[in-house]
Short mmCIF file of C-alpha atoms in Angstrom, two decimals:
data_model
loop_
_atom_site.label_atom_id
_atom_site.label_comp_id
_atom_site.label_asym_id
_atom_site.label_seq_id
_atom_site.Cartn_x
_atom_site.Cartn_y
_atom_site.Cartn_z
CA UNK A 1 21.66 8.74 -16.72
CA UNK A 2 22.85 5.75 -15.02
CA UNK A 3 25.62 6.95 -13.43
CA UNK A 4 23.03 8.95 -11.48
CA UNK A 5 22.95 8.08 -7.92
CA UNK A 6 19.32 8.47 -7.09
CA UNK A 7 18.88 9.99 -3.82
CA UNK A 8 16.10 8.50 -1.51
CA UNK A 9 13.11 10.45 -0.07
CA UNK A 10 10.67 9.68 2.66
CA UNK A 11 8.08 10.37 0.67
CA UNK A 12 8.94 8.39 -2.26
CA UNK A 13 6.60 6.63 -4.52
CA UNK A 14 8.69 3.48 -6.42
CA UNK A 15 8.45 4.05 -9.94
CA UNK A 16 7.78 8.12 -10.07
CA UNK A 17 10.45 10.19 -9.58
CA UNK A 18 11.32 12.15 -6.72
CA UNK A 19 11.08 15.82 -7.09
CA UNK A 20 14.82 16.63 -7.67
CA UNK A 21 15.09 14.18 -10.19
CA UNK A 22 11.85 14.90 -11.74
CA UNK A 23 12.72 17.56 -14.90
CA UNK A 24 9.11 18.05 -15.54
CA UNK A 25 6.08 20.11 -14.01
CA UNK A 26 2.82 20.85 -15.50
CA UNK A 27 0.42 23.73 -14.33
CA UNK A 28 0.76 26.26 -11.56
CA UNK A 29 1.62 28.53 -14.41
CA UNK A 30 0.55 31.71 -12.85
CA UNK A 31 2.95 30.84 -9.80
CA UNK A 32 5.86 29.97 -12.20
CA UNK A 33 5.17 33.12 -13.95
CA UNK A 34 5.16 35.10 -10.43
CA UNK A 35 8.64 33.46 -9.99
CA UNK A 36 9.98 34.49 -13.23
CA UNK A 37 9.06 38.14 -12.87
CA UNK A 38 10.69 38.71 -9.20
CA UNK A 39 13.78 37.35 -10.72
CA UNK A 40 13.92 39.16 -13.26
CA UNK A 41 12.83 42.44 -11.63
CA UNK A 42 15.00 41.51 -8.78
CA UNK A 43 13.62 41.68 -5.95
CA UNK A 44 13.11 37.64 -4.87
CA UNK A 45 12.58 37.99 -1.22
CA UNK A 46 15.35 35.85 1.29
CA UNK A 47 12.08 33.44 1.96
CA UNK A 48 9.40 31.72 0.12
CA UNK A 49 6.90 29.97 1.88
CA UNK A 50 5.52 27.44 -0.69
CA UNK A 51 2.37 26.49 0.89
CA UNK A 52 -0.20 24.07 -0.69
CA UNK A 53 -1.57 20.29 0.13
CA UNK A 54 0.88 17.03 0.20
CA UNK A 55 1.82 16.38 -3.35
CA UNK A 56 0.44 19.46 -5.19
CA UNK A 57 4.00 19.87 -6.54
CA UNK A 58 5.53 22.38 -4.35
CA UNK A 59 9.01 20.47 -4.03
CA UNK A 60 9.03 19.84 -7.55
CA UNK A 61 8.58 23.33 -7.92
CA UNK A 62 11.42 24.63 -5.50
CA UNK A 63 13.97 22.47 -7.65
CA UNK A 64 12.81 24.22 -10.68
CA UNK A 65 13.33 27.30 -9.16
CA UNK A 66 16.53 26.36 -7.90
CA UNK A 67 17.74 25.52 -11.12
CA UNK A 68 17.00 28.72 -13.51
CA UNK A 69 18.56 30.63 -10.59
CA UNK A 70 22.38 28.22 -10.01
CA UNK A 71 22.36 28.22 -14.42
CA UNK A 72 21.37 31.39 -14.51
CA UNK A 73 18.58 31.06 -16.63
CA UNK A 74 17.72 35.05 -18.17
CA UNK A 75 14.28 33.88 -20.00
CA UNK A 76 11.38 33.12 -18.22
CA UNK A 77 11.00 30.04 -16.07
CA UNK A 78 12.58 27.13 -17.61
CA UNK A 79 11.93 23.34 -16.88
CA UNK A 80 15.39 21.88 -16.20
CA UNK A 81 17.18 20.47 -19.55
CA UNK A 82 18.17 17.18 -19.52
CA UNK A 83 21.70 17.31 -20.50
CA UNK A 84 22.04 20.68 -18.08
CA UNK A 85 25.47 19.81 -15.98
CA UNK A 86 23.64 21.91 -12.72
CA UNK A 87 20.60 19.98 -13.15
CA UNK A 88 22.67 16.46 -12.94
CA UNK A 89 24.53 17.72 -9.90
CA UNK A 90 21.35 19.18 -8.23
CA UNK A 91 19.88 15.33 -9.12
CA UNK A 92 23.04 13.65 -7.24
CA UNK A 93 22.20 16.25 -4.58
CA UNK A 94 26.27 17.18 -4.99
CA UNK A 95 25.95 20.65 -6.68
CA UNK A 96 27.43 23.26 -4.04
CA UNK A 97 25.04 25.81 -3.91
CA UNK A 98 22.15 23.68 -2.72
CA UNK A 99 21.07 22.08 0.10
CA UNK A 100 18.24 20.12 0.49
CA UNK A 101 17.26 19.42 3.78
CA UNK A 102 14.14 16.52 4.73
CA UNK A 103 14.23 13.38 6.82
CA UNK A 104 17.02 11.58 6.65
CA UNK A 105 17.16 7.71 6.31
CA UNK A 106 18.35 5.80 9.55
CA UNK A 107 21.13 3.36 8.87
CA UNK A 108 20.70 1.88 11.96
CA UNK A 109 16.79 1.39 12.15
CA UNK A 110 16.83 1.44 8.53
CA UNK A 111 13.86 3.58 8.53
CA UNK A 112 13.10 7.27 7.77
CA UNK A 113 13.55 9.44 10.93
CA UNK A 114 10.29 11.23 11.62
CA UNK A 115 11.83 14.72 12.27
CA UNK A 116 14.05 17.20 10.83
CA UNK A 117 16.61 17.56 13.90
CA UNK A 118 18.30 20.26 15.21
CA UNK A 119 21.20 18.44 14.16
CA UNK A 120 20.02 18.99 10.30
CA UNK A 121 19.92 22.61 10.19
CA UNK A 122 23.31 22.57 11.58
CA UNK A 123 23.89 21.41 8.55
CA UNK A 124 22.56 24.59 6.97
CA UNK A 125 25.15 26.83 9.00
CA UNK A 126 27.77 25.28 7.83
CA UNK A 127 26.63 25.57 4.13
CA UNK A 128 25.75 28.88 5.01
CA UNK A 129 29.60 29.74 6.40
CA UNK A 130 31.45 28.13 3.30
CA UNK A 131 32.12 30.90 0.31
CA UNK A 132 29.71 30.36 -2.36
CA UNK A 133 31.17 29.19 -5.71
CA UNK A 134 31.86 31.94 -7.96
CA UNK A 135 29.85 34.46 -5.28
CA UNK A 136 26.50 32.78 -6.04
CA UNK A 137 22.89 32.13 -4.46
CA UNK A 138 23.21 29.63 -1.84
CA UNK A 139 19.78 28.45 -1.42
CA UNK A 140 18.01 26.41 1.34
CA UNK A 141 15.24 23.80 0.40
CA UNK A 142 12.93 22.67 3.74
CA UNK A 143 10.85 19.80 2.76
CA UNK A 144 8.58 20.47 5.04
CA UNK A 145 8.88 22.89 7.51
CA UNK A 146 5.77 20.81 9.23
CA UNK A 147 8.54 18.03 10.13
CA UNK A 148 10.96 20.41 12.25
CA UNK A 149 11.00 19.97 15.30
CA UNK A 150 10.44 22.82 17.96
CA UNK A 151 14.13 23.50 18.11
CA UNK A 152 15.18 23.06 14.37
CA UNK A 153 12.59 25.86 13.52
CA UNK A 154 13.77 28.46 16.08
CA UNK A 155 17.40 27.60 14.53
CA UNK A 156 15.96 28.41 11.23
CA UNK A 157 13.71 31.36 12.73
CA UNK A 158 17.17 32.96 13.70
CA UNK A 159 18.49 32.52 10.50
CA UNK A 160 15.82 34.15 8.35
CA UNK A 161 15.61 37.12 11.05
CA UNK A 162 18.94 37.61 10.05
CA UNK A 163 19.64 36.37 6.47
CA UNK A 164 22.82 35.82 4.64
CA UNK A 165 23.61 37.99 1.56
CA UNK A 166 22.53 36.22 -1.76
CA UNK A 167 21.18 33.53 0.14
CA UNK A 168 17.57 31.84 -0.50
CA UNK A 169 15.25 29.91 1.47
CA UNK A 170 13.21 27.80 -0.32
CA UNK A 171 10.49 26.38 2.46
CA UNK A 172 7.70 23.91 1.79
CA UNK A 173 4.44 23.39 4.03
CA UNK A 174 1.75 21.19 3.52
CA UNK A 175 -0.26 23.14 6.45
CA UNK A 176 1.10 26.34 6.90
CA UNK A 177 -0.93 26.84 10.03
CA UNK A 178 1.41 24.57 12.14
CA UNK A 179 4.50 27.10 11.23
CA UNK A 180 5.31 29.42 13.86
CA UNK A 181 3.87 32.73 13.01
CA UNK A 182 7.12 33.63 13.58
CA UNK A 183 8.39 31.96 10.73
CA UNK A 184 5.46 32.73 8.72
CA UNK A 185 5.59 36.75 8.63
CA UNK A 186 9.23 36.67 7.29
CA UNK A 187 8.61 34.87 4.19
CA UNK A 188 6.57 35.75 1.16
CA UNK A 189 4.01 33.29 1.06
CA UNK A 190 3.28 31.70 -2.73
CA UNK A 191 0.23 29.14 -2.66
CA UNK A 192 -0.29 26.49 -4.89
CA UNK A 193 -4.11 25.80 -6.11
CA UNK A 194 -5.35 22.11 -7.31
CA UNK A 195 -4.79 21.47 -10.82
CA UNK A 196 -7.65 21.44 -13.72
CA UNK A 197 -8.82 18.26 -14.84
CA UNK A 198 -6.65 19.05 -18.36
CA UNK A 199 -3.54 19.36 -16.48
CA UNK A 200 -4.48 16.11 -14.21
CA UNK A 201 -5.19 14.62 -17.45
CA UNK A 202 -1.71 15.33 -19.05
CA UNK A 203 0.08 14.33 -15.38
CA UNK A 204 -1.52 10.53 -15.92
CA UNK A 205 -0.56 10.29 -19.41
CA UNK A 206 2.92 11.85 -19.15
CA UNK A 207 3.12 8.79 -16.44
CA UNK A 208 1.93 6.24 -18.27
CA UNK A 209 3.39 7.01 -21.32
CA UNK A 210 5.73 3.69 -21.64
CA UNK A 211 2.54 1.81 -19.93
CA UNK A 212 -0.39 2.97 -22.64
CA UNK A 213 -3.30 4.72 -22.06
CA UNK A 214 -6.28 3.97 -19.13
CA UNK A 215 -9.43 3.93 -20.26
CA UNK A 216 -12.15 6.70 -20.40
CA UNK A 217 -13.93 5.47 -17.29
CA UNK A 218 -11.29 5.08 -15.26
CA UNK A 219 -9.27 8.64 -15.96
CA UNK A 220 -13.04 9.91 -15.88
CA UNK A 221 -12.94 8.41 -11.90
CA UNK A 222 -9.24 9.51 -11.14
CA UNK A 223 -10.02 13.05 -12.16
CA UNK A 224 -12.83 13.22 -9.86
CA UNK A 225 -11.19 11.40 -6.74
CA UNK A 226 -7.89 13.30 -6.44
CA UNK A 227 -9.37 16.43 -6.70
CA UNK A 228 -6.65 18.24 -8.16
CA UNK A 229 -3.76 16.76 -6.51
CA UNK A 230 -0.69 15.00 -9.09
CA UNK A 231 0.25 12.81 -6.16
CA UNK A 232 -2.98 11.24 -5.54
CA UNK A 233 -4.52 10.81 -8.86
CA UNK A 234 -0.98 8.71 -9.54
CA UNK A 235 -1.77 6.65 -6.46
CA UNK A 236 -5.30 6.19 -7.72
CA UNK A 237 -4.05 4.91 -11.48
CA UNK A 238 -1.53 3.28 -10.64
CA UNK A 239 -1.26 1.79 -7.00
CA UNK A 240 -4.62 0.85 -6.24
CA UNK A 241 -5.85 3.93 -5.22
CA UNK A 242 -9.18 3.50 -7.10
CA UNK A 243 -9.81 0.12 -6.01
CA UNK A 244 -9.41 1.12 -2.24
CA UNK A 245 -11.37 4.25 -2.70
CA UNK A 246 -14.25 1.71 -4.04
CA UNK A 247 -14.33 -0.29 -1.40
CA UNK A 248 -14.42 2.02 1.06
CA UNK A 249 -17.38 3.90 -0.42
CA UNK A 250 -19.28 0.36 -0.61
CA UNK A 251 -18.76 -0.80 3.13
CA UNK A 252 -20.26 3.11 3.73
CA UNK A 253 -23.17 2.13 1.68
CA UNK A 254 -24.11 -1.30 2.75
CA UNK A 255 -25.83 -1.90 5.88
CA UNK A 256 -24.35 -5.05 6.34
CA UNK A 257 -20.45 -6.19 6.64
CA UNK A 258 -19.88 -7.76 3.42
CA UNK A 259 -16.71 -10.55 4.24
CA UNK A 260 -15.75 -10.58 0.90
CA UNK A 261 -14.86 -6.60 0.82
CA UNK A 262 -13.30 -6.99 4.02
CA UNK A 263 -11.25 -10.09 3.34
CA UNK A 264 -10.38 -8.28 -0.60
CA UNK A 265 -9.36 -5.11 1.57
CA UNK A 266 -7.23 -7.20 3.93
CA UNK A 267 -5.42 -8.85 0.92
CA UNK A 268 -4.43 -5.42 -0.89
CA UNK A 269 -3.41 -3.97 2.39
CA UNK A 270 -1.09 -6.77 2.87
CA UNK A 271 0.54 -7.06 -0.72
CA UNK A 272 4.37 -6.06 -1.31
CA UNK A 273 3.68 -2.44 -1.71
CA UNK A 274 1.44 -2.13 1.27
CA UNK A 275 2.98 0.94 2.79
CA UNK A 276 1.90 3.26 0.42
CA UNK A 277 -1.71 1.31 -0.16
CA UNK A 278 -2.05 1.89 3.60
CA UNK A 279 -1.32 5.12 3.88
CA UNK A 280 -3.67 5.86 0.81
CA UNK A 281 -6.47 3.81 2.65
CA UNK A 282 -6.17 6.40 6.06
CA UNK A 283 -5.65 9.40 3.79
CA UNK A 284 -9.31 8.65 2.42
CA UNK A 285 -10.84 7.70 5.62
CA UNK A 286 -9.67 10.56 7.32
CA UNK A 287 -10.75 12.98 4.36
CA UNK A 288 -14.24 11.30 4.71
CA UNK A 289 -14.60 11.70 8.48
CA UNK A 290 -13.77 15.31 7.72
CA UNK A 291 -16.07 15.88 5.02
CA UNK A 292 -18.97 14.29 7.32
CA UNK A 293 -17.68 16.40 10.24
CA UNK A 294 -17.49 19.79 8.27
CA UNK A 295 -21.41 18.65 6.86
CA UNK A 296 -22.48 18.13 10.60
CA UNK A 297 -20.62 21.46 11.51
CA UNK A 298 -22.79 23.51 8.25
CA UNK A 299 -25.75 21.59 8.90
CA UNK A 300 -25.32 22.89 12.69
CA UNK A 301 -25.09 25.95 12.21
CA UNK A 302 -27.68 26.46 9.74
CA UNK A 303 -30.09 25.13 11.93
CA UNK A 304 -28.50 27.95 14.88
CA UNK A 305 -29.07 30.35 12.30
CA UNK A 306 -32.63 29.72 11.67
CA UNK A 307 -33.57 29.26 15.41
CA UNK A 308 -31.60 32.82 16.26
CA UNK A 309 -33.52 35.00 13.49
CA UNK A 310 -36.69 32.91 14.70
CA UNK A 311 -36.51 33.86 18.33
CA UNK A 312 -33.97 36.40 18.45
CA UNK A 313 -36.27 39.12 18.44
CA UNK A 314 -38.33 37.40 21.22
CA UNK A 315 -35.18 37.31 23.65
CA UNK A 316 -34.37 40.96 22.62
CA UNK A 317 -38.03 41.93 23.98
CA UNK A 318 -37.05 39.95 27.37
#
């Protein structure tokens, strides 16, 4: 394994692999069976539209796919072995029937751009116009679709109006509302649900395996908080998430600034990892101010409700 060159991901958390290096999933059974049984009947439509939240495991997912399909898997749906020769290939991102397209890193800024260019999905046409090894699938992974901009999805838009033979798209959204419609109606649309608190429960441990185990409390907490989601409860064991989810929910119950939260906050918002820590503290804020918004919005219209059926017949009369 060390002669693996680990390709970087926007998206990447240090220490948890990336989904095409990651030969592991746990749950979304039902969808994994779905995907076995259109293989095996046949008929896997030129487009998937793997829609679910950030970090449910959709990517993860598409490489799994990806990989019973290139090794020609005939049972099932297989997690990728770890000696498999396409799986190490489809790991260096080098195996010829796959393209994964995402942000790409920025020598020159040395940051991740914040767009999937036009100039990207040219790079789809011309995987698209080589001969497939061995007259193959050539399949198309989009990680996400939400980051294309307006002219990299009509490019794309063209291409699935008019499909290559044995060619699969393979395209993630986090919202699949911000998708053209376009784009939408020509793919078969597979959602991913939230994971049970079991499968959450085997996701931390598979994690922390070489670490040992978290207490009973705190996996109790973790479960609860991330709702479901792999990628968050991780965050919460293991990068602070809990500890910024705590203090948040105290400064929202104290009437009074308390310094010492604020100048704790500061400090873990500023430590070496603080990019992800960040991003986890405005992920929670925002879900909050759209949990209270969504409450105000019920509550609202409740109260409309009761006020119509009170005086609606009165207005009727008039």
């Amino acid at each position: 394994m060390s002669d693996i060159n680990f390709l970087r991901q926007y998206d990447d958390i240090e220490g948890i692999l990336s989904p095409s290096q990651n030969n592991i999933i746990i749950g979304h059974k039902e969808v994994r069976h779905f995907l076995a049984q259109i293989r095996k009947e046949g008929c896997v439509h030129h487009a998937l539209l793997f829609e679910g939240e950030r970090g449910i495991g959709k990517a993860t997912l598409a490489f799994h796919f990806a990989w019973n399909i290139l090794s020609n898997q005939e049972s099932g749906f297989l997690q990728p072995e770890h000696d498999s020769v396409v799986w190490h290939q489809i790991m260096q991102g080098s195996y010829p029937g796959l393209i994964h397209i995402s942000r790409h890193f920025d020598l020159k800024t040395q940051k991740f751009k914040t767009s999937i260019s036009i100039d990207d999905i040219r790079d789809v046409i011309h995987f698209l116009n080589q001969t497939s090894q061995d007259g193959g699938w050539r399949i198309i992974i989009i990680d996400s679709a939400d980051d294309m901009s307006r002219s990299a999805a009509n490019a794309i838009l063209k291409m699935l109006e008019e499909p290559p033979v044995k060619a699969l798209f393979i395209i993630i959204t986090h919202c699949s509302g911000k998708l053209l419609p376009t784009i939408r109606s020509r793919c078969q649309q597979i959602s991913l649900r939230p994971l049970c608190d079991d499968e959450i429960k085997q996701v931390i441990s598979h994690i922390l395996s070489d670490q040992g185990d978290i207490d009973k409390e705190t996996m109790k907490m973790v479960i609860q908080k991330s709702q479901g989601n792999p990628r968050k409860a991780l965050l919460l064991a293991c990068y602070g998430g809990l500890e910024i989810v705590q203090t948040i929910d105290s400064f929202l119950e104290q009437s009074v600034c308390n310094l010492a939260l604020v100048h704790n906050l500061a400090q873990t918002l500023s430590s070496s990892d603080s990019d992800v820590k960040f991003q986890q503290f405005c992920d929670e804020i925002l879900d909050k101010i759209q949990k209270k918004l969504l409450f105000q919005l019920k509550r609202g219209l409740s109260l409309f409700r009761k006020n119509m059926h009170k005086h609606g017949k009165r207005f009727i009369r008039k």
